[in-house]
PDB file of C-alpha atoms and ligand atoms in Angstrom:
ATOM      1  CA  MET Z   1       0.000   0.000   0.000  1.00 97.00           C
ATOM      2  CA  ARG Z   2       1.108   3.571  -0.548  1.00 97.00           C
ATOM      3  CA  ILE Z   3      -0.102   6.642   1.358  1.00 98.00           C
ATOM      4  CA  ASP Z   4       0.806  10.204   0.343  1.00 98.00           C
ATOM      5  CA  ILE Z   5      -0.047  12.971   2.806  1.00 98.00           C
ATOM      6  CA  LEU Z   6      -0.304  16.540   1.494  1.00 98.00           C
ATOM      7  CA  THR Z   7      -0.087  19.150   4.220  1.00 98.00           C
ATOM      8  CA  LEU Z   8       1.316  22.580   5.063  1.00 96.00           C
ATOM      9  CA  PHE Z   9       2.832  21.039   8.212  1.00 96.00           C
ATOM     10  CA  PRO Z  10       4.752  17.902   7.199  1.00 97.00           C
ATOM     11  CA  THR Z  11       6.475  17.503  10.567  1.00 97.00           C
ATOM     12  CA  ILE Z  12       3.161  17.177  12.411  1.00 96.00           C
ATOM     13  CA  ALA Z  13       2.115  14.212  10.294  1.00 96.00           C
ATOM     14  CA  SER Z  14       5.571  12.628   9.963  1.00 96.00           C
ATOM     15  CA  ILE Z  15       6.708  12.226  13.536  1.00 96.00           C
ATOM     16  CA  PRO Z  16       4.042   9.837  14.852  1.00 95.00           C
ATOM     17  CA  LEU Z  17       4.197   7.713  11.702  1.00 97.00           C
ATOM     18  CA  GLY Z  18       7.951   7.123  11.978  1.00 95.00           C
ATOM     19  CA  GLU Z  19       7.571   5.364  15.339  1.00 94.00           C
ATOM     20  CA  SER Z  20       6.441   1.979  16.623  1.00 95.00           C
ATOM     21  CA  MET Z  21       4.414  -0.427  14.463  1.00 96.00           C
ATOM     22  CA  ILE Z  22       3.842   2.022  11.609  1.00 97.00           C
ATOM     23  CA  GLY Z  23       7.539   2.906  11.439  1.00 97.00           C
ATOM     24  CA  LYS Z  24       8.389  -0.823  11.385  1.00 97.00           C
ATOM     25  CA  ALA Z  25       5.749  -1.517   8.720  1.00 97.00           C
ATOM     26  CA  GLN Z  26       7.509   1.011   6.491  1.00 97.00           C
ATOM     27  CA  GLN Z  27      10.936  -0.473   7.150  1.00 97.00           C
ATOM     28  CA  ARG Z  28       9.565  -3.902   6.247  1.00 96.00           C
ATOM     29  CA  GLY Z  29       8.117  -2.606   2.968  1.00 96.00           C
ATOM     30  CA  LEU Z  30       4.502  -3.314   3.928  1.00 96.00           C
ATOM     31  CA  VAL Z  31       3.539   0.300   3.261  1.00 97.00           C
ATOM     32  CA  THR Z  32       5.179   3.368   1.745  1.00 97.00           C
ATOM     33  CA  ILE Z  33       4.192   6.609   3.465  1.00 98.00           C
ATOM     34  CA  GLN Z  34       5.393   9.963   2.192  1.00 98.00           C
ATOM     35  CA  VAL Z  35       4.516  13.327   3.678  1.00 98.00           C
ATOM     36  CA  HIS Z  36       4.708  16.292   1.294  1.00 98.00           C
ATOM     37  CA  ASN Z  37       4.590  20.028   1.793  1.00 98.00           C
ATOM     38  CA  ILE Z  38       1.830  21.568  -0.359  1.00 98.00           C
ATOM     39  CA  ARG Z  39       4.016  24.680  -0.688  1.00 97.00           C
ATOM     40  CA  ASP Z  40       6.334  22.716  -2.952  1.00 98.00           C
ATOM     41  CA  TRP Z  41       3.641  23.004  -5.620  1.00 98.00           C
ATOM     42  CA  ALA Z  42       3.043  26.742  -5.121  1.00 97.00           C
ATOM     43  CA  ARG Z  43       3.836  28.833  -8.185  1.00 91.00           C
ATOM     44  CA  ASP Z  44       5.060  32.164  -6.849  1.00 94.00           C
ATOM     45  CA  LYS Z  45       8.236  33.112  -5.044  1.00 96.00           C
ATOM     46  CA  HIS Z  46       6.374  33.499  -1.732  1.00 96.00           C
ATOM     47  CA  ARG Z  47       5.074  29.943  -2.135  1.00 97.00           C
ATOM     48  CA  THR Z  48       1.492  31.102  -1.616  1.00 96.00           C
ATOM     49  CA  THR Z  49      -1.085  28.390  -1.041  1.00 97.00           C
ATOM     50  CA  ASP Z  50      -4.075  30.434   0.154  1.00 96.00           C
ATOM     51  CA  ASP Z  51      -5.992  33.566  -0.759  1.00 95.00           C
ATOM     52  CA  ALA Z  52      -8.913  35.709   0.445  1.00 95.00           C
ATOM     53  CA  PRO Z  53     -12.394  34.254  -0.110  1.00 95.00           C
ATOM     54  CA  TYR Z  54     -14.563  35.597  -2.936  1.00 96.00           C
ATOM     55  CA  GLY Z  55     -17.653  37.335  -1.589  1.00 96.00           C
ATOM     56  CA  GLY Z  56     -15.685  38.439   1.467  1.00 92.00           C
ATOM     57  CA  SER Z  57     -15.615  36.687   4.842  1.00 89.00           C
ATOM     58  CA  GLN Z  58     -13.093  35.857   7.510  1.00 89.00           C
ATOM     59  CA  GLY Z  59      -9.954  33.838   6.978  1.00 91.00           C
ATOM     60  CA  MET Z  60      -8.190  32.483   3.953  1.00 95.00           C
ATOM     61  CA  VAL Z  61      -9.036  29.726   1.513  1.00 96.00           C
ATOM     62  CA  MET Z  62      -6.578  27.181   0.122  1.00 96.00           C
ATOM     63  CA  LYS Z  63      -6.044  27.694  -3.596  1.00 97.00           C
ATOM     64  CA  CYS Z  64      -6.829  25.237  -6.399  1.00 97.00           C
ATOM     65  CA  GLU Z  65      -3.580  25.287  -8.365  1.00 97.00           C
ATOM     66  CA  PRO Z  66      -1.089  23.822  -5.872  1.00 98.00           C
ATOM     67  CA  LEU Z  67      -3.544  21.147  -4.740  1.00 98.00           C
ATOM     68  CA  PHE Z  68      -4.485  20.006  -8.247  1.00 97.00           C
ATOM     69  CA  GLU Z  69      -0.865  19.983  -9.370  1.00 97.00           C
ATOM     70  CA  ALA Z  70       0.287  18.100  -6.276  1.00 98.00           C
ATOM     71  CA  VAL Z  71      -2.368  15.391  -6.557  1.00 97.00           C
ATOM     72  CA  GLU Z  72      -1.859  15.031 -10.308  1.00 97.00           C
ATOM     73  CA  GLU Z  73       1.891  14.658  -9.850  1.00 97.00           C
ATOM     74  CA  LEU Z  74       1.513  12.100  -7.055  1.00 97.00           C
ATOM     75  CA  LYS Z  75      -0.891  10.070  -9.181  1.00 96.00           C
ATOM     76  CA  ARG Z  76       1.526  10.214 -12.107  1.00 95.00           C
ATOM     77  CA  ARG Z  77       4.448   9.154  -9.932  1.00 93.00           C
ATOM     78  CA  ALA Z  78       2.532   6.188  -8.550  1.00 92.00           C
ATOM     79  CA  GLY Z  79       1.477   5.181 -12.040  1.00 87.00           C
ATOM     80  CA  SER Z  80       5.055   4.307 -12.920  1.00 57.00           C
ATOM     81  CA  PRO Z  81       7.933   2.964 -10.846  1.00 53.00           C
ATOM     82  CA  TYR Z  82       8.174   5.553  -8.097  1.00 48.00           C
ATOM     83  CA  PRO Z  83      11.258   7.787  -8.489  1.00 44.00           C
ATOM     84  CA  ALA Z  84      13.234   9.200  -5.584  1.00 41.00           C
ATOM     85  CA  SER Z  85      11.253  12.238  -4.500  1.00 41.00           C
ATOM     86  CA  SER Z  86      12.277  15.619  -5.821  1.00 39.00           C
ATOM     87  CA  ASN Z  87      10.592  17.391  -2.912  1.00 39.00           C
ATOM     88  CA  GLN Z  88      12.992  18.902  -0.417  1.00 36.00           C
ATOM     89  CA  SER Z  89      10.450  18.603   2.353  1.00 43.00           C
ATOM     90  CA  ASP Z  90       9.479  14.995   1.838  1.00 47.00           C
ATOM     91  CA  ALA Z  91       9.667  14.096   5.439  1.00 44.00           C
ATOM     92  CA  ALA Z  92      11.529  11.595   7.499  1.00 41.00           C
ATOM     93  CA  THR Z  93       8.878   8.915   7.055  1.00 43.00           C
ATOM     94  CA  ALA Z  94       9.804   8.512   3.409  1.00 44.00           C
ATOM     95  CA  THR Z  95      11.373   5.115   2.998  1.00 37.00           C
ATOM     96  CA  SER Z  96      12.808   3.037   0.233  1.00 34.00           C
ATOM     97  CA  THR Z  97      10.142   2.093  -2.278  1.00 36.00           C
ATOM     98  CA  GLU Z  98      12.082  -0.695  -3.942  1.00 36.00           C
ATOM     99  CA  ASN Z  99      10.374  -3.443  -1.982  1.00 39.00           C
ATOM    100  CA  CYS Z 100       6.872  -1.981  -2.269  1.00 42.00           C
ATOM    101  CA  PRO Z 101       5.051  -3.102  -5.411  1.00 44.00           C
ATOM    102  CA  LEU Z 102       3.431  -0.257  -7.322  1.00 44.00           C
ATOM    103  CA  ASN Z 103       0.905  -0.007 -10.088  1.00 42.00           C
ATOM    104  CA  THR Z 104       2.553  -0.031 -13.451  1.00 40.00           C
ATOM    105  CA  GLU Z 105      -0.551   1.407 -15.066  1.00 44.00           C
ATOM    106  CA  HIS Z 106      -2.585   4.484 -14.330  1.00 50.00           C
ATOM    107  CA  SER Z 107      -2.801   5.163 -10.583  1.00 68.00           C
ATOM    108  CA  SER Z 108      -6.262   4.573  -9.178  1.00 88.00           C
ATOM    109  CA  ALA Z 109      -5.526   6.647  -6.094  1.00 96.00           C
ATOM    110  CA  GLN Z 110      -8.311   7.509  -3.687  1.00 97.00           C
ATOM    111  CA  VAL Z 111      -8.137  11.225  -2.774  1.00 98.00           C
ATOM    112  CA  VAL Z 112      -9.408  11.865   0.738  1.00 98.00           C
ATOM    113  CA  TYR Z 113      -9.857  15.352   2.203  1.00 98.00           C
ATOM    114  CA  LEU Z 114      -9.580  15.614   6.002  1.00 98.00           C
ATOM    115  CA  THR Z 115     -12.121  18.108   7.305  1.00 96.00           C
ATOM    116  CA  PRO Z 116     -14.393  18.460  10.334  1.00 95.00           C
ATOM    117  CA  GLY Z 117     -17.253  18.670   7.812  1.00 95.00           C
ATOM    118  CA  GLY Z 118     -16.597  15.181   6.417  1.00 97.00           C
ATOM    119  CA  LYS Z 119     -18.189  11.795   7.014  1.00 98.00           C
ATOM    120  CA  ARG Z 120     -17.155  10.350  10.381  1.00 98.00           C
ATOM    121  CA  PHE Z 121     -14.103   8.068  10.093  1.00 98.00           C
ATOM    122  CA  ASP Z 122     -14.592   4.705  11.788  1.00 96.00           C
ATOM    123  CA  GLN Z 123     -13.194   1.173  11.909  1.00 95.00           C
ATOM    124  CA  GLN Z 124     -15.305   0.085   8.945  1.00 95.00           C
ATOM    125  CA  MET Z 125     -13.869   2.888   6.830  1.00 97.00           C
ATOM    126  CA  ALA Z 126     -10.340   2.031   7.997  1.00 97.00           C
ATOM    127  CA  THR Z 127     -10.932  -1.566   6.876  1.00 96.00           C
ATOM    128  CA  ARG Z 128     -12.192  -0.380   3.474  1.00 97.00           C
ATOM    129  CA  PHE Z 129      -9.046   1.753   2.963  1.00 98.00           C
ATOM    130  CA  ALA Z 130      -6.636  -0.958   4.152  1.00 97.00           C
ATOM    131  CA  GLN Z 131      -6.028  -2.800   0.864  1.00 95.00           C
ATOM    132  CA  PRO Z 132      -2.431  -3.943   0.287  1.00 93.00           C
ATOM    133  CA  GLY Z 133      -2.274  -2.608  -3.314  1.00 94.00           C
ATOM    134  CA  ALA Z 134      -4.198   0.613  -2.707  1.00 96.00           C
ATOM    135  CA  HIS Z 135      -2.945   4.197  -3.072  1.00 97.00           C
ATOM    136  CA  LEU Z 136      -4.412   6.798  -0.701  1.00 98.00           C
ATOM    137  CA  ILE Z 137      -3.747  10.522  -1.047  1.00 98.00           C
ATOM    138  CA  LEU Z 138      -4.694  12.357   2.157  1.00 98.00           C
ATOM    139  CA  LEU Z 139      -5.282  16.068   1.668  1.00 98.00           C
ATOM    140  CA  CYS Z 140      -5.034  18.152   4.847  1.00 97.00           C
ATOM    141  CA  GLY Z 141      -6.987  21.355   5.176  1.00 90.00           C
ATOM    142  CA  HIS Z 142      -6.057  24.538   7.003  1.00 83.00           C
ATOM    143  CA  TYR Z 143      -7.390  28.075   7.352  1.00 74.00           C
ATOM    144  CA  GLU Z 144     -11.097  28.442   6.621  1.00 79.00           C
ATOM    145  CA  GLY Z 145     -11.137  25.591   4.148  1.00 88.00           C
ATOM    146  CA  ILE Z 146     -10.282  24.860   0.553  1.00 95.00           C
ATOM    147  CA  ASP Z 147     -11.683  26.082  -2.751  1.00 97.00           C
ATOM    148  CA  GLN Z 148     -14.880  24.132  -3.469  1.00 97.00           C
ATOM    149  CA  ARG Z 149     -13.572  23.177  -6.933  1.00 98.00           C
ATOM    150  CA  VAL Z 150     -10.967  20.984  -5.233  1.00 98.00           C
ATOM    151  CA  ILE Z 151     -13.734  19.148  -3.402  1.00 97.00           C
ATOM    152  CA  ASP Z 152     -15.943  18.912  -6.496  1.00 97.00           C
ATOM    153  CA  HIS Z 153     -13.328  17.808  -9.018  1.00 98.00           C
ATOM    154  CA  LEU Z 154     -10.317  16.335  -7.198  1.00 97.00           C
ATOM    155  CA  VAL Z 155     -11.519  14.803  -3.946  1.00 98.00           C
ATOM    156  CA  ASP Z 156     -13.233  11.399  -3.821  1.00 98.00           C
ATOM    157  CA  GLU Z 157     -14.228  11.493  -0.175  1.00 98.00           C
ATOM    158  CA  GLU Z 158     -14.359  13.992   2.726  1.00 98.00           C
ATOM    159  CA  ILE Z 159     -13.743  12.532   6.170  1.00 98.00           C
ATOM    160  CA  SER Z 160     -13.640  13.805   9.754  1.00 98.00           C
ATOM    161  CA  ILE Z 161     -11.981  12.041  12.685  1.00 98.00           C
ATOM    162  CA  GLY Z 162     -14.570  13.376  15.141  1.00 97.00           C
ATOM    163  CA  ASP Z 163     -16.916  16.180  16.080  1.00 97.00           C
ATOM    164  CA  TYR Z 164     -14.301  18.722  17.101  1.00 96.00           C
ATOM    165  CA  VAL Z 165     -12.133  21.159  15.169  1.00 95.00           C
ATOM    166  CA  LEU Z 166      -8.349  20.742  14.984  1.00 95.00           C
ATOM    167  CA  THR Z 167      -6.033  23.548  13.888  1.00 93.00           C
ATOM    168  CA  ASN Z 168      -5.207  21.599  10.725  1.00 89.00           C
ATOM    169  CA  GLY Z 169      -5.718  18.219   9.111  1.00 96.00           C
ATOM    170  CA  ALA Z 170      -2.179  16.861   9.579  1.00 97.00           C
ATOM    171  CA  ILE Z 171      -2.991  15.323  12.965  1.00 97.00           C
ATOM    172  CA  ALA Z 172      -6.139  13.807  11.482  1.00 98.00           C
ATOM    173  CA  ALA Z 173      -4.118  12.383   8.560  1.00 98.00           C
ATOM    174  CA  ALA Z 174      -1.705  10.724  11.009  1.00 98.00           C
ATOM    175  CA  VAL Z 175      -4.659   9.246  12.922  1.00 98.00           C
ATOM    176  CA  VAL Z 176      -6.261   7.864   9.742  1.00 98.00           C
ATOM    177  CA  THR Z 177      -2.928   6.487   8.477  1.00 98.00           C
ATOM    178  CA  ASP Z 178      -2.253   4.728  11.774  1.00 98.00           C
ATOM    179  CA  ALA Z 179      -5.727   3.177  11.908  1.00 98.00           C
ATOM    180  CA  VAL Z 180      -5.462   1.968   8.286  1.00 98.00           C
ATOM    181  CA  VAL Z 181      -1.865   0.705   8.242  1.00 98.00           C
ATOM    182  CA  ARG Z 182      -2.204  -1.395  11.389  1.00 97.00           C
ATOM    183  CA  LEU Z 183      -4.892  -3.411   9.559  1.00 97.00           C
ATOM    184  CA  LEU Z 184      -2.593  -4.383   6.673  1.00 97.00           C
ATOM    185  CA  PRO Z 185      -1.542  -8.042   6.706  1.00 95.00           C
ATOM    186  CA  GLY Z 186       1.653  -8.577   8.679  1.00 95.00           C
ATOM    187  CA  VAL Z 187       1.747  -5.159  10.393  1.00 96.00           C
ATOM    188  CA  LEU Z 188       0.589  -6.270  13.833  1.00 93.00           C
ATOM    189  CA  GLY Z 189       2.791  -8.789  15.599  1.00 80.00           C
ATOM    190  CA  ASP Z 190      -0.119 -11.025  16.465  1.00 69.00           C
ATOM    191  CA  GLU Z 191      -2.254 -11.646  13.353  1.00 58.00           C
ATOM    192  CA  ASN Z 192      -5.245 -12.239  15.603  1.00 54.00           C
ATOM    193  CA  SER Z 193      -5.227  -8.941  17.414  1.00 69.00           C
ATOM    194  CA  ALA Z 194      -6.923  -6.763  14.772  1.00 74.00           C
ATOM    195  CA  PRO Z 195     -10.144  -8.823  14.651  1.00 71.00           C
ATOM    196  CA  ASP Z 196     -10.262  -8.724  18.479  1.00 68.00           C
ATOM    197  CA  ASP Z 197     -10.138  -4.928  18.523  1.00 77.00           C
ATOM    198  CA  SER Z 198     -12.753  -2.740  20.011  1.00 77.00           C
ATOM    199  CA  PHE Z 199     -15.282  -1.961  17.223  1.00 81.00           C
ATOM    200  CA  ALA Z 200     -14.228  -4.833  14.930  1.00 76.00           C
ATOM    201  CA  SER Z 201     -16.852  -7.025  16.606  1.00 80.00           C
ATOM    202  CA  GLY Z 202     -19.309  -4.163  17.065  1.00 87.00           C
ATOM    203  CA  LEU Z 203     -18.505  -4.165  20.811  1.00 92.00           C
ATOM    204  CA  ILE Z 204     -15.992  -2.331  22.981  1.00 93.00           C
ATOM    205  CA  GLU Z 205     -13.246  -4.644  24.201  1.00 92.00           C
ATOM    206  CA  GLY Z 206     -13.640  -5.788  27.817  1.00 93.00           C
ATOM    207  CA  PRO Z 207     -11.070  -5.597  30.638  1.00 96.00           C
ATOM    208  CA  GLN Z 208      -7.595  -7.159  30.468  1.00 95.00           C
ATOM    209  CA  TYR Z 209      -5.304  -8.047  33.391  1.00 97.00           C
ATOM    210  CA  THR Z 210      -1.672  -9.056  33.826  1.00 97.00           C
ATOM    211  CA  ARG Z 211       0.556  -9.972  36.763  1.00 97.00           C
ATOM    212  CA  PRO Z 212       0.494  -9.637  39.753  1.00 98.00           C
ATOM    213  CA  VAL Z 213      -2.642 -11.581  40.592  1.00 98.00           C
ATOM    214  CA  GLU Z 214      -3.253  -9.142  43.455  1.00 98.00           C
ATOM    215  CA  PHE Z 215      -2.265  -5.471  43.480  1.00 98.00           C
ATOM    216  CA  ARG Z 216      -3.083  -3.212  46.470  1.00 98.00           C
ATOM    217  CA  GLY Z 217      -5.816  -5.626  47.440  1.00 98.00           C
ATOM    218  CA  TRP Z 218      -7.460  -5.721  43.978  1.00 98.00           C
ATOM    219  CA  ARG Z 219      -7.558  -9.263  42.603  1.00 98.00           C
ATOM    220  CA  VAL Z 220      -7.701 -10.450  39.015  1.00 98.00           C
ATOM    221  CA  PRO Z 221     -11.154 -12.055  38.444  1.00 98.00           C
ATOM    222  CA  ASP Z 222     -10.961 -15.767  39.344  1.00 98.00           C
ATOM    223  CA  VAL Z 223     -12.435 -16.823  35.996  1.00 98.00           C
ATOM    224  CA  LEU Z 224      -9.263 -15.631  34.205  1.00 98.00           C
ATOM    225  CA  LEU Z 225      -7.166 -17.908  36.412  1.00 98.00           C
ATOM    226  CA  SER Z 226      -9.414 -20.940  35.867  1.00 98.00           C
ATOM    227  CA  GLY Z 227      -7.673 -22.196  32.711  1.00 98.00           C
ATOM    228  CA  ASN Z 228     -11.118 -22.999  31.242  1.00 98.00           C
ATOM    229  CA  HIS Z 229     -10.976 -21.309  27.830  1.00 98.00           C
ATOM    230  CA  ALA Z 230     -14.650 -21.734  26.995  1.00 98.00           C
ATOM    231  CA  VAL Z 231     -15.696 -20.136  30.291  1.00 98.00           C
ATOM    232  CA  ILE Z 232     -13.132 -17.357  29.819  1.00 97.00           C
ATOM    233  CA  ALA Z 233     -14.379 -16.623  26.273  1.00 97.00           C
ATOM    234  CA  LYS Z 234     -17.989 -16.442  27.561  1.00 98.00           C
ATOM    235  CA  TRP Z 235     -16.936 -14.108  30.387  1.00 98.00           C
ATOM    236  CA  ARG Z 236     -15.056 -11.863  27.923  1.00 97.00           C
ATOM    237  CA  ARG Z 237     -18.122 -11.591  25.669  1.00 96.00           C
ATOM    238  CA  GLU Z 238     -20.315 -10.706  28.651  1.00 97.00           C
ATOM    239  CA  GLN Z 239     -17.839  -8.083  29.860  1.00 97.00           C
ATOM    240  CA  ALA Z 240     -17.613  -6.565  26.368  1.00 96.00           C
ATOM    241  CA  LEU Z 241     -21.397  -6.311  26.279  1.00 96.00           C
ATOM    242  CA  ILE Z 242     -21.573  -4.732  29.758  1.00 97.00           C
ATOM    243  CA  LYS Z 243     -18.928  -2.160  28.846  1.00 96.00           C
ATOM    244  CA  THR Z 244     -20.532  -1.363  25.484  1.00 96.00           C
ATOM    245  CA  LYS Z 245     -23.929  -0.856  27.173  1.00 97.00           C
ATOM    246  CA  ARG Z 246     -22.337   1.525  29.680  1.00 97.00           C
ATOM    247  CA  VAL Z 247     -20.098   3.652  27.461  1.00 97.00           C
ATOM    248  CA  ARG Z 248     -21.438   3.236  23.902  1.00 96.00           C
ATOM    249  CA  PRO Z 249     -25.091   2.161  23.969  1.00 97.00           C
ATOM    250  CA  ASP Z 250     -25.406   3.598  20.442  1.00 95.00           C
ATOM    251  CA  LEU Z 251     -23.331   0.644  19.150  1.00 93.00           C
ATOM    252  CA  LEU Z 252     -26.124  -1.646  20.370  1.00 95.00           C
ATOM    253  CA  GLY Z 253     -28.792   0.515  18.784  1.00 93.00           C
ATOM    254  CA  GLU Z 254     -29.963   1.736  22.207  1.00 90.00           C
TER     255      GLU Z 254
HETATM  256  N1  ADE C 301      -9.309  19.206  10.362  1.00 65.55           N
HETATM  257  C1  ADE C 301      -9.698  19.955  11.413  1.00 65.55           C
HETATM  258  N2  ADE C 301     -10.495  19.280  12.233  1.00 65.55           N
HETATM  259  C2  ADE C 301     -10.641  18.025  11.695  1.00 65.55           C
HETATM  260  C3  ADE C 301     -11.348  16.869  12.072  1.00 65.55           C
HETATM  261  N3  ADE C 301     -12.108  16.824  13.168  1.00 65.55           N
HETATM  262  N4  ADE C 301     -11.253  15.778  11.282  1.00 65.55           N
HETATM  263  C4  ADE C 301     -10.505  15.821  10.163  1.00 65.55           C
HETATM  264  N5  ADE C 301      -9.822  16.891   9.752  1.00 65.55           N
HETATM  265  C5  ADE C 301      -9.878  17.984  10.510  1.00 65.55           C
END
């Protein structure tokens, strides 16, 4: 899989993705993630990417030209063997692409715009995006928004990571990338852990315990020490249901 992130703040998106499981997934060639500065596609010497809104209102709007040119170039690059990036600001997450198979034909990239006004991102969406051969281009907003023509003619999908407003989409892009990449085959150490996740089963995961068996007078539930796997599995399902009812009744249609 390949993920390109287009942002005005490459460092914000790069740092979390260079660490831990996602960093290792890149080193192992399971995914290629590159973070690009939208300013690299600006046309003027001030590298302008935004302008005042027509009709007058507060704030600035991100311009069409750099965004169209950036996405078109990234699609072109992915449509042929991917060359070493010419962008100075391609961030530290960029890794070797030699061991990551790429389309040899036209890139069928999915262009996703991160915005608080988008459809709510969830585990189901993450699963839909997590296809080993797929190419995702994540477009991060800033200022008051982006020119509507970008949304109408360049973007395939608008998504939000929750009902709150961040200062820019780079954090949201890192969140989406993390949630998607961890679902790719081979990324998680234990192949069974993704299906056990909270949400994958429609329920919130129940409690987990580790040693010691007693800590400050609080004991691990006896059932977990019983060694009876059928009874333990039943208890886990019950606990997941209890927790889901308490914290997310909406998942049960309540
Ligand atoms: N940009 C700003 N806020 C956002 C959000 N909640 N989700 C996605 N992108 C955003």
